[in-house]
Amino acid sequence: MSDRGISAILNYAMVLGIVALLTAGLVVSMAGFLDTQGEATARSTLEVAGSDLAADLEAADRLARTEQTQTLWLESSLPDRVAGSDYRIEFSDDAILLRSSDPDATVRIVHATEFAVEETTVDGGNVIIQYDPTSHRLVIHNA
Amino acid sequence: MADVSHHVRDRGQLLLAAAIGLALVLVVLAVLLNTALYTEAISSTSDIEYQERAALSQFDALDRTMPGLLAAINEDTDGSTSHAELEATVAGEVRTWESHTSPWLAGDGAAFHVTVNDTEIHDRVIHDDQNETFTDASETTGWTVAENVSTVSMFRLTVSPTDLYDTGDETCDSSGPCFQFSVEGADGTTSWVSVFTNNTADVALLIEGPDGRHHCPIGQDQTTIDVVNTSIDGSHCDGLDILGQHPSPYTIAYENGDRASGAYILAIDGTHSSSANFTDNTSPRVEPGVHRTELLATYESSTLVIERTIVGEADQ
């Protein structure tokens, strides 16, 4: 008797409304969490990629250090994208800066090389590290 | 008449439960996807360190192999071996060494190539018959061993007190009766080294050069005089640096060769004296020997290429 006044259509509409509200509530409440997670993931990925790259850069430096080395060519394997975003890598003499735009994350990894590192910026993804015996510098470019 | 109100209520509850379930599935999917991304992020993909170790072990192995390999090649050389044959032997032995390393590296998708850039061959004047004196093949006591010598890579004499002229308590200089070897520089200046014994007890050395006279520490038993390394039985002797005191090319000569026996080896980049001074297979004789080889070694994989110059000198 209590639902006698409510039509089946209204009942459906209310059910759908409640479902929509619940779903929207979940999406809204999780959106912030997912954004935070996305940034954290991007930062973690950049940290790992940067550490790998710094290790490879230092390996290249070690291998080039002896006068016996005539040629050194090293390909550092890095992800093309981090957390679904493109990123850029900036090299300076003492650090590597990795920067993704969406999510916005920046990571700085310090490296310790004896040879100078050419200051340059490359796209994220595999990079080639070469030793230039003329200038005694490590030169980096995209693979 | 059928009661439909209960069916409608049940359907609504089902839809509600399904919607909540779907939302939860979406959340779980998002979390899982994030976890997958995170896992990918923290797994390092670089294998450069492994390859670095593999490459360095190859370069190191080659570096350590060369002195022994060249010494073994020199051991198998005789007076009939030409310089070209010796160069070919070096290239062949290096190829053989390379072929032994290839299967091991192929499993890692890498390769190691070695090519010979340059082989420096010196003539070696060898006297290894302990019973023979230091005369030439025709028993001439004063004779020129080598001339126009630009580089001396080895000059080592091994003598015992009983092999040498005994001066009693006297000394012996370049005008004395004991064995001497001399080095004359391009400018005509000369250094002499007199080798003798006092009362058959010690080996004595008197060096006369542009900077005066020197005595070096004396050996009591068998003594090795290393002119190139300026040492006697491994101990440094300043006065023995007679090669450094004269400009090249040098002329190296012996005097009173009949007053000493034992062994010597002289490796030179220059001209040994007339073949008439040497025997074919006994002492003294001339044999070519590899002094130094320059190799270009390449480690190559899909992610690492290293080219290094490896210089090997024969074990003395």
XYZ file of C-alpha atoms in Angstrom:
459
model
C 0.000 0.000 0.000
C 2.882 2.342 0.748
C 4.165 2.401 -2.875
C 0.808 2.517 -4.450
C 1.301 6.193 -5.404
C 4.603 5.700 -7.098
C 4.581 4.688 -10.714
C 7.044 2.161 -12.140
C 8.636 4.931 -14.263
C 9.313 7.097 -11.215
C 10.688 4.069 -9.420
C 13.129 3.414 -12.297
C 14.068 7.072 -12.477
C 14.831 7.146 -8.756
C 16.929 3.998 -8.987
C 18.865 5.412 -11.918
C 19.274 8.700 -10.097
C 20.639 7.001 -7.012
C 23.036 4.928 -9.159
C 24.171 8.055 -10.993
C 24.721 9.878 -7.703
C 26.691 6.974 -6.265
C 28.832 6.649 -9.384
C 29.447 10.397 -9.568
C 30.307 10.402 -5.894
C 32.808 7.634 -6.403
C 34.371 9.301 -9.455
C 34.626 12.665 -7.724
C 36.029 11.195 -4.546
C 38.518 8.976 -6.404
C 39.572 11.597 -8.971
C 41.845 13.396 -6.569
C 43.277 10.116 -5.380
C 43.911 8.965 -8.956
C 45.544 12.294 -9.872
C 47.818 11.997 -6.861
C 48.562 8.402 -7.758
C 49.284 9.446 -11.383
C 51.757 12.091 -10.250
C 53.379 9.698 -7.811
C 53.637 7.078 -10.529
C 55.130 9.591 -12.963
C 57.618 10.763 -10.359
C 58.594 7.210 -9.457
C 59.010 6.284 -13.105
C 61.117 9.383 -13.742
C 63.231 8.612 -10.680
C 63.896 5.071 -11.850
C 64.551 6.197 -15.433
C 66.827 8.973 -14.207
C 68.734 6.634 -11.928
C 69.174 4.140 -14.764
C 70.330 6.927 -17.032
C 72.759 8.297 -14.445
C 74.156 4.779 -13.909
C 74.614 4.350 -17.657
C 76.198 7.795 -17.943
C 78.653 6.940 -15.161
C 79.345 3.555 -16.782
C 80.154 5.353 -20.039
C 82.407 7.717 -18.098
C 84.238 4.794 -16.456
C 84.671 2.988 -19.759
C 85.941 6.101 -21.536
C 88.336 7.044 -18.758
C 91.231 4.878 -19.889
C 93.400 6.189 -22.702
C 93.000 2.837 -24.411
C 89.380 3.629 -25.318
C 89.035 4.829 -28.896
C 85.291 4.535 -29.346
C 82.442 4.319 -26.873
C 78.792 3.992 -27.837
C 76.139 3.135 -25.298
C 72.353 2.941 -25.662
C 70.458 3.598 -22.473
C 67.035 1.927 -22.422
C 64.370 4.228 -21.050
C 60.545 4.221 -21.244
C 59.036 6.240 -24.115
C 56.325 7.645 -21.805
C 55.776 7.914 -18.077
C 52.257 7.501 -16.632
C 50.904 7.994 -20.133
C 52.783 11.231 -20.714
C 55.713 12.300 -22.868
C 58.718 13.645 -21.021
C 61.961 15.506 -21.666
C 65.452 14.922 -20.312
C 67.866 17.790 -19.662
C 71.551 17.038 -19.176
C 73.926 19.316 -17.331
C 77.445 18.780 -16.069
C 76.352 17.464 -12.695
C 72.701 16.401 -12.983
C 69.907 15.037 -15.128
C 66.497 16.725 -15.037
C 63.510 14.651 -16.149
C 60.235 16.477 -16.684
C 56.782 15.158 -17.639
C 53.938 17.556 -18.473
C 50.751 15.612 -17.710
C 50.941 14.624 -14.940
C 53.287 17.423 -14.085
C 56.334 15.898 -12.427
C 60.012 16.875 -12.318
C 62.882 14.819 -10.974
C 66.552 15.785 -10.600
C 69.165 13.028 -10.452
C 72.753 13.926 -9.654
C 75.509 12.152 -11.566
C 79.246 12.040 -10.916
C 81.271 11.846 -14.095
C 84.894 12.801 -14.587
C 84.349 13.795 -18.187
C 82.165 16.804 -18.888
C 78.650 16.065 -20.097
C 77.393 18.087 -23.023
C 74.478 20.297 -21.933
C 71.516 19.243 -24.022
C 67.821 18.359 -23.897
C 66.396 15.246 -25.519
C 62.990 13.582 -25.741
C 62.161 10.766 -23.352
C 62.931 7.285 -24.633
C 66.146 5.477 -25.474
C 69.199 7.731 -25.640
C 72.670 7.231 -27.056
C 75.704 8.211 -24.996
C 78.947 8.648 -26.917
C 82.433 9.657 -25.907
C 83.995 12.387 -28.031
C 87.767 11.820 -27.799
C 88.453 15.216 -29.351
C 86.613 17.313 -26.785
C 86.791 14.649 -24.032
C 83.074 15.027 -23.430
C 80.142 12.682 -23.192
C 77.656 13.552 -25.903
C 74.001 12.495 -25.704
C 71.292 12.274 -28.358
C 68.094 10.381 -28.986
C 68.346 6.830 -30.333
C -4.244 -10.619 -10.420
C -0.530 -10.935 -10.128
C 1.352 -8.828 -7.590
C 4.029 -6.968 -9.610
C 5.141 -4.573 -6.874
C 7.573 -7.072 -5.378
C 9.186 -7.720 -8.815
C 9.661 -3.990 -9.399
C 11.260 -3.548 -5.966
C 13.562 -6.535 -6.538
C 14.617 -5.219 -9.942
C 15.438 -1.843 -8.421
C 17.566 -3.479 -5.764
C 19.317 -5.563 -8.369
C 20.077 -2.475 -10.446
C 21.377 -0.706 -7.352
C 23.603 -3.637 -6.414
C 24.852 -3.926 -10.004
C 25.656 -0.215 -10.184
C 27.583 -0.318 -6.926
C 29.364 -3.454 -8.114
C 30.254 -1.796 -11.423
C 31.589 1.274 -9.619
C 33.701 -0.905 -7.370
C 35.026 -2.823 -10.378
C 35.989 0.481 -12.009
C 37.798 1.599 -8.863
C 39.612 -1.741 -8.572
C 40.577 -1.528 -12.251
C 41.960 1.973 -11.772
C 43.960 0.874 -8.745
C 45.249 -2.204 -10.567
C 46.223 -0.113 -13.578
C 48.077 2.277 -11.343
C 49.811 -0.610 -9.612
C 50.831 -2.012 -12.986
C 52.243 1.355 -14.021
C 54.061 1.695 -10.738
C 55.499 -1.808 -10.993
C 56.750 -1.042 -14.508
C 58.240 2.156 -13.218
C 60.288 0.631 -10.440
C 61.663 -2.241 -12.525
C 65.007 -1.196 -13.928
C 65.584 -2.277 -17.521
C 69.281 -1.440 -17.870
C 71.764 -4.279 -18.357
C 74.725 -1.999 -19.039
C 76.466 -2.959 -15.809
C 76.423 -6.625 -16.794
C 77.735 -5.772 -20.241
C 80.349 -3.454 -18.787
C 81.664 -6.334 -16.668
C 81.609 -8.687 -19.653
C 83.466 -6.186 -21.854
C 86.055 -5.330 -19.212
C 86.735 -8.989 -18.504
C 87.397 -9.503 -22.226
C 89.740 -6.523 -22.499
C 91.479 -7.595 -19.313
C 91.842 -11.184 -20.519
C 93.358 -9.983 -23.785
C 95.681 -7.613 -21.934
C 96.882 -10.401 -19.646
C 97.171 -12.940 -22.450
C 99.377 -10.950 -24.803
C 102.734 -10.998 -22.912
C 102.618 -14.771 -22.516
C 101.313 -15.317 -26.029
C 104.093 -13.202 -27.553
C 106.699 -14.925 -25.380
C 105.419 -18.310 -26.569
C 105.617 -17.135 -30.198
C 109.177 -15.951 -29.599
C 110.043 -19.331 -28.068
C 108.989 -21.069 -31.265
C 111.028 -18.735 -33.441
C 114.404 -19.585 -34.896
C 116.916 -17.862 -37.104
C 115.153 -18.934 -40.277
C 111.916 -17.165 -39.357
C 111.352 -13.993 -41.350
C 109.743 -10.847 -39.954
C 106.757 -11.345 -42.279
C 106.269 -14.911 -41.042
C 106.408 -13.702 -37.462
C 103.819 -11.003 -38.151
C 101.564 -13.611 -39.771
C 102.006 -15.881 -36.752
C 100.973 -13.090 -34.398
C 97.872 -12.321 -36.488
C 96.972 -16.017 -36.602
C 97.377 -16.536 -32.856
C 95.269 -13.457 -32.148
C 92.526 -14.789 -34.458
C 92.647 -18.120 -32.639
C 92.305 -16.395 -29.277
C 89.385 -14.360 -30.617
C 87.613 -17.468 -31.918
C 87.843 -19.058 -28.469
C 86.060 -16.135 -26.818
C 83.297 -15.800 -29.438
C 81.064 -18.744 -28.418
C 81.001 -17.613 -24.818
C 79.897 -14.093 -25.732
C 77.477 -15.136 -28.460
C 75.145 -16.474 -25.771
C 74.824 -12.928 -24.457
C 74.248 -11.471 -27.913
C 77.658 -9.839 -27.934
C 80.822 -10.185 -29.971
C 84.477 -9.446 -29.361
C 86.747 -8.695 -32.327
C 90.489 -8.215 -32.280
C 92.606 -6.924 -35.155
C 96.341 -6.396 -35.206
C 97.191 -2.741 -35.868
C 100.939 -3.003 -35.640
C 103.607 -5.545 -34.766
C 107.068 -4.383 -33.784
C 109.714 -7.018 -34.360
C 113.214 -6.750 -32.969
C 116.247 -8.836 -33.801
C 117.524 -10.713 -30.784
C 121.168 -11.609 -30.377
C 121.065 -14.695 -28.168
C 123.848 -16.443 -26.319
C 122.462 -19.240 -24.161
C 125.241 -21.811 -24.121
C 126.684 -21.415 -20.610
C 129.923 -23.134 -21.628
C 130.685 -20.786 -24.501
C 132.507 -17.507 -23.996
C 131.173 -14.171 -25.229
C 133.254 -14.244 -28.414
C 131.646 -14.195 -31.821
C 131.151 -17.308 -33.970
C 134.758 -17.213 -35.133
C 136.118 -16.766 -31.586
C 136.956 -13.082 -32.126
C 137.246 -11.527 -28.681
C 136.574 -7.902 -29.589
C 133.624 -7.513 -31.894
C 130.685 -5.264 -32.739
C 127.413 -6.912 -31.785
C 125.012 -4.361 -33.275
C 125.085 -0.975 -34.932
C 122.647 1.721 -36.024
C 120.495 0.692 -33.102
C 117.596 3.066 -32.549
C 115.986 1.124 -29.695
C 117.259 -1.509 -27.301
C 114.263 -3.358 -25.880
C 116.301 -5.882 -23.922
C 119.955 -6.214 -22.955
C 120.490 -8.707 -20.191
C 123.572 -10.659 -19.185
C 123.628 -13.497 -16.658
C 127.049 -14.409 -15.277
C 128.566 -16.208 -12.289
C 131.874 -15.398 -10.548
C 133.409 -18.562 -12.006
C 132.482 -17.389 -15.521
C 134.521 -14.184 -15.219
C 138.103 -12.978 -15.284
C 139.515 -12.929 -11.758
C 141.467 -9.765 -10.995
C 142.485 -10.886 -7.527
C 142.152 -7.817 -5.335
C 142.533 -5.435 -8.247
C 139.872 -3.628 -10.189
C 139.454 -3.655 -13.943
C 138.592 -0.747 -16.203
C 138.070 -0.328 -19.928
C 141.764 -0.766 -20.597
C 142.004 -3.875 -18.407
C 141.967 -7.528 -19.367
C 138.422 -8.350 -18.189
C 135.253 -8.567 -20.279
C 133.686 -5.237 -21.252
C 130.692 -4.188 -23.248
C 130.372 -0.695 -24.600
C 127.670 1.577 -25.949
C 128.725 4.293 -28.360
C 126.242 7.035 -29.128
C 125.678 8.906 -32.403
C 127.829 11.766 -31.064
C 130.849 9.482 -30.644
C 130.730 9.373 -26.835
C 131.083 5.941 -25.290
C 130.299 4.177 -22.030
C 132.056 0.999 -20.916
C 130.937 -1.596 -18.441
C 133.667 -3.904 -17.136
C 132.467 -7.190 -15.664
C 134.915 -9.233 -13.571
C 135.366 -11.041 -10.283
C 137.510 -10.427 -7.193
C 139.045 -13.639 -5.869
C 136.275 -15.669 -7.582
C 133.880 -14.548 -4.872
C 131.850 -11.658 -6.260
C 130.748 -10.297 -9.572
C 132.068 -6.773 -9.852
C 130.916 -4.034 -12.146
C 132.768 -0.887 -13.067
C 130.963 1.563 -15.291
C 132.796 4.374 -17.079
C 130.788 6.965 -18.931
C 130.516 10.666 -19.674
C 129.545 11.345 -16.055
C 132.488 9.468 -14.509
C 132.924 6.106 -12.846
C 130.323 4.080 -10.959
C 130.352 0.877 -8.993
C 127.120 -0.990 -8.616
C 126.012 -3.390 -5.870
C 127.657 -6.702 -6.443
C 126.183 -10.174 -6.675
C 127.925 -13.092 -5.010
C 126.392 -15.886 -7.039
C 124.810 -15.856 -10.434
C 124.140 -12.225 -11.296
C 121.737 -10.784 -13.846
C 122.748 -7.436 -15.296
C 119.750 -5.747 -16.915
C 121.004 -2.750 -18.892
C 117.585 -1.624 -20.170
C 116.039 -1.633 -16.702
C 119.330 -0.365 -15.166
C 119.283 -3.041 -12.492
C 121.459 -5.785 -11.104
C 119.500 -8.736 -9.738
C 116.478 -6.456 -9.644
C 118.165 -3.675 -7.632
C 118.424 -0.307 -9.329
C 121.877 0.857 -10.390
C 122.160 4.503 -11.457
C 125.409 4.188 -13.303
C 124.055 1.439 -15.507
C 121.853 3.874 -17.421
C 124.380 3.927 -20.233
C 121.741 3.911 -22.972
C 120.172 7.065 -21.605
C 123.488 8.909 -21.604
C 124.080 8.732 -25.340
C 121.993 9.767 -28.323
C 120.836 6.968 -30.622
C 121.641 5.297 -32.934
C 124.012 3.232 -30.830
C 126.836 0.866 -31.573
C 127.126 -1.973 -29.071
C 130.411 -3.839 -28.883
C 132.205 -6.448 -26.752
C 135.856 -6.472 -25.691
C 137.700 -9.464 -24.224
C 134.768 -11.709 -24.958
C 136.910 -14.720 -24.081
C 137.101 -13.502 -20.457
C 133.434 -14.197 -19.716
C 130.896 -16.940 -20.265
C 127.279 -17.348 -19.253
C 124.280 -16.012 -21.156
C 123.093 -12.793 -22.709
C 120.271 -11.566 -24.855
C 120.199 -8.287 -26.734
C 117.004 -7.274 -28.535
C 117.338 -4.318 -30.867
C 115.570 -2.255 -33.430
C 118.561 -1.809 -35.697
C 121.165 -3.823 -37.513
C 122.995 -6.696 -35.947
C 126.566 -6.940 -37.144
C 127.758 -9.169 -39.987
C 126.130 -12.601 -40.134
C 129.635 -14.062 -40.032
C 129.719 -13.133 -36.351
C 126.848 -15.467 -35.553
C 126.100 -19.173 -35.678
C 122.966 -20.655 -37.196
C 121.533 -22.421 -34.173
C 123.952 -22.242 -31.264
C 125.588 -19.249 -29.549
C 125.708 -16.475 -30.474
C 122.830 -16.471 -32.942
C 120.276 -13.978 -34.231
C 116.531 -14.602 -34.115
C 113.655 -12.234 -34.728
C 111.315 -11.717 -31.804
C 108.064 -9.874 -31.309
C 108.750 -6.938 -29.057
C 105.407 -5.193 -29.062
C 102.000 -5.611 -30.659
C 99.253 -3.032 -30.879
C 95.752 -4.471 -31.147
C 92.374 -2.873 -31.731
C 89.816 -4.783 -29.675
C 86.071 -4.200 -30.058
C 83.280 -5.352 -27.750
C 79.958 -5.034 -29.510
C 76.393 -5.704 -28.393
C 73.070 -4.130 -29.284
C 73.463 -1.494 -26.576
C 77.209 -1.151 -26.003
C 80.157 -0.709 -28.354
C 83.680 -0.183 -26.992
C 86.854 0.002 -29.051
C 90.141 -0.105 -27.194
C 93.778 -0.186 -28.149
C 95.617 -2.942 -26.334
C 99.390 -2.895 -26.399
C 101.110 -6.151 -25.590
C 104.811 -6.633 -24.930
C 106.445 -10.019 -24.793
C 107.249 -11.407 -21.347
C 110.981 -11.151 -20.878
